[in-house]
C-alpha positions as CSV (number, residue, x, y, z in Angstrom):
1,D,-17.0,9.5,13.3
2,A,-16.3,6.1,14.8
3,G,-13.7,5.6,12.1
4,G,-16.1,6.0,9.2
5,L,-14.4,8.9,7.5
6,S,-10.9,7.6,8.2
7,K,-11.9,4.1,7.1
8,A,-13.3,5.4,3.8
9,L,-10.2,7.5,3.3
10,F,-7.8,4.6,3.8
11,R,-10.0,2.3,1.7
12,R,-9.9,4.7,-1.2
13,F,-6.2,5.5,-0.8
14,F,-5.2,1.9,-0.9
15,A,-7.5,1.1,-3.8
16,E,-5.9,3.9,-5.8
17,V,-2.2,3.6,-5.0
18,F,-1.8,0.1,-6.5
19,K,-3.1,1.1,-9.9
20,P,-0.3,0.7,-12.6
21,A,-0.7,4.3,-13.7
22,H,1.0,5.5,-10.5
23,G,4.1,3.4,-11.2
24,L,4.7,2.5,-7.5
25,F,3.9,-1.2,-7.4
26,E,4.1,-4.1,-9.8
27,Q,1.9,-7.2,-9.8
28,V,3.6,-10.4,-8.7
29,G,2.7,-13.1,-11.2
30,E,-0.2,-13.3,-13.6
31,G,-3.6,-13.8,-12.1
32,H,-2.5,-12.9,-8.6
33,N,-3.6,-9.8,-6.7
34,H,-0.3,-9.3,-4.9
35,Y,2.0,-6.4,-5.5
36,L,5.6,-5.5,-4.7
37,P,7.2,-2.0,-4.8
38,V,8.8,-1.2,-8.1
39,T,12.6,-1.4,-8.2
40,S,13.1,2.2,-9.3
41,K,15.8,4.3,-7.7
42,S,14.1,7.5,-8.9
43,P,13.9,10.1,-6.0
44,H,10.4,10.8,-7.1
45,V,9.3,7.2,-6.8
46,L,11.2,6.7,-3.6
47,S,9.6,9.7,-1.9
48,R,6.1,8.5,-3.0
49,L,6.8,5.0,-1.6
50,K,8.0,6.6,1.7
51,A,4.7,8.5,1.8
52,F,2.8,5.3,1.2
53,G,4.6,3.8,4.1
54,V,3.6,6.7,6.4
55,V,0.0,6.3,5.4
56,L,0.2,2.5,5.9
57,L,1.7,3.0,9.4
58,R,-1.1,5.5,10.2
59,A,-3.7,3.0,9.2
60,I,-2.0,0.3,11.4
61,L,-1.7,2.6,14.4
62,D,-5.3,3.7,14.1
63,E,-6.3,0.0,14.0
64,H,-7.9,0.3,10.6
65,V,-8.1,-3.0,8.7
66,A,-7.0,-2.1,5.2
67,Q,-7.2,-4.4,2.2
68,V,-3.6,-3.9,1.1
69,P,-2.6,-6.5,-1.6
70,L,1.2,-6.5,-0.8
71,G,3.3,-9.6,-1.5
72,I,3.5,-12.2,1.2
73,V,7.1,-11.4,1.9
74,I,6.2,-7.8,2.9
75,R,3.3,-9.0,5.1
76,W,5.7,-11.4,6.9
77,Y,8.1,-8.5,7.5
78,L,5.3,-6.2,8.8
79,S,3.9,-8.8,11.3
């Protein structure tokens, strides 16, 4: 599929996961499109954040460019 299906899957996943209704990320500052993980210690939230990390790693290993609006600190850590 030349990455078309995978690319679409990752694009939709990353667009959805940052929505406030999911409670996984919080926006950093008003008017900015950068997010950081919530500070919850809930096992449910932590397992979902771990799953997010697995998907993010898969996108990186598959060399898919994903528009992931993570805070700059996290991007420095990943690079």
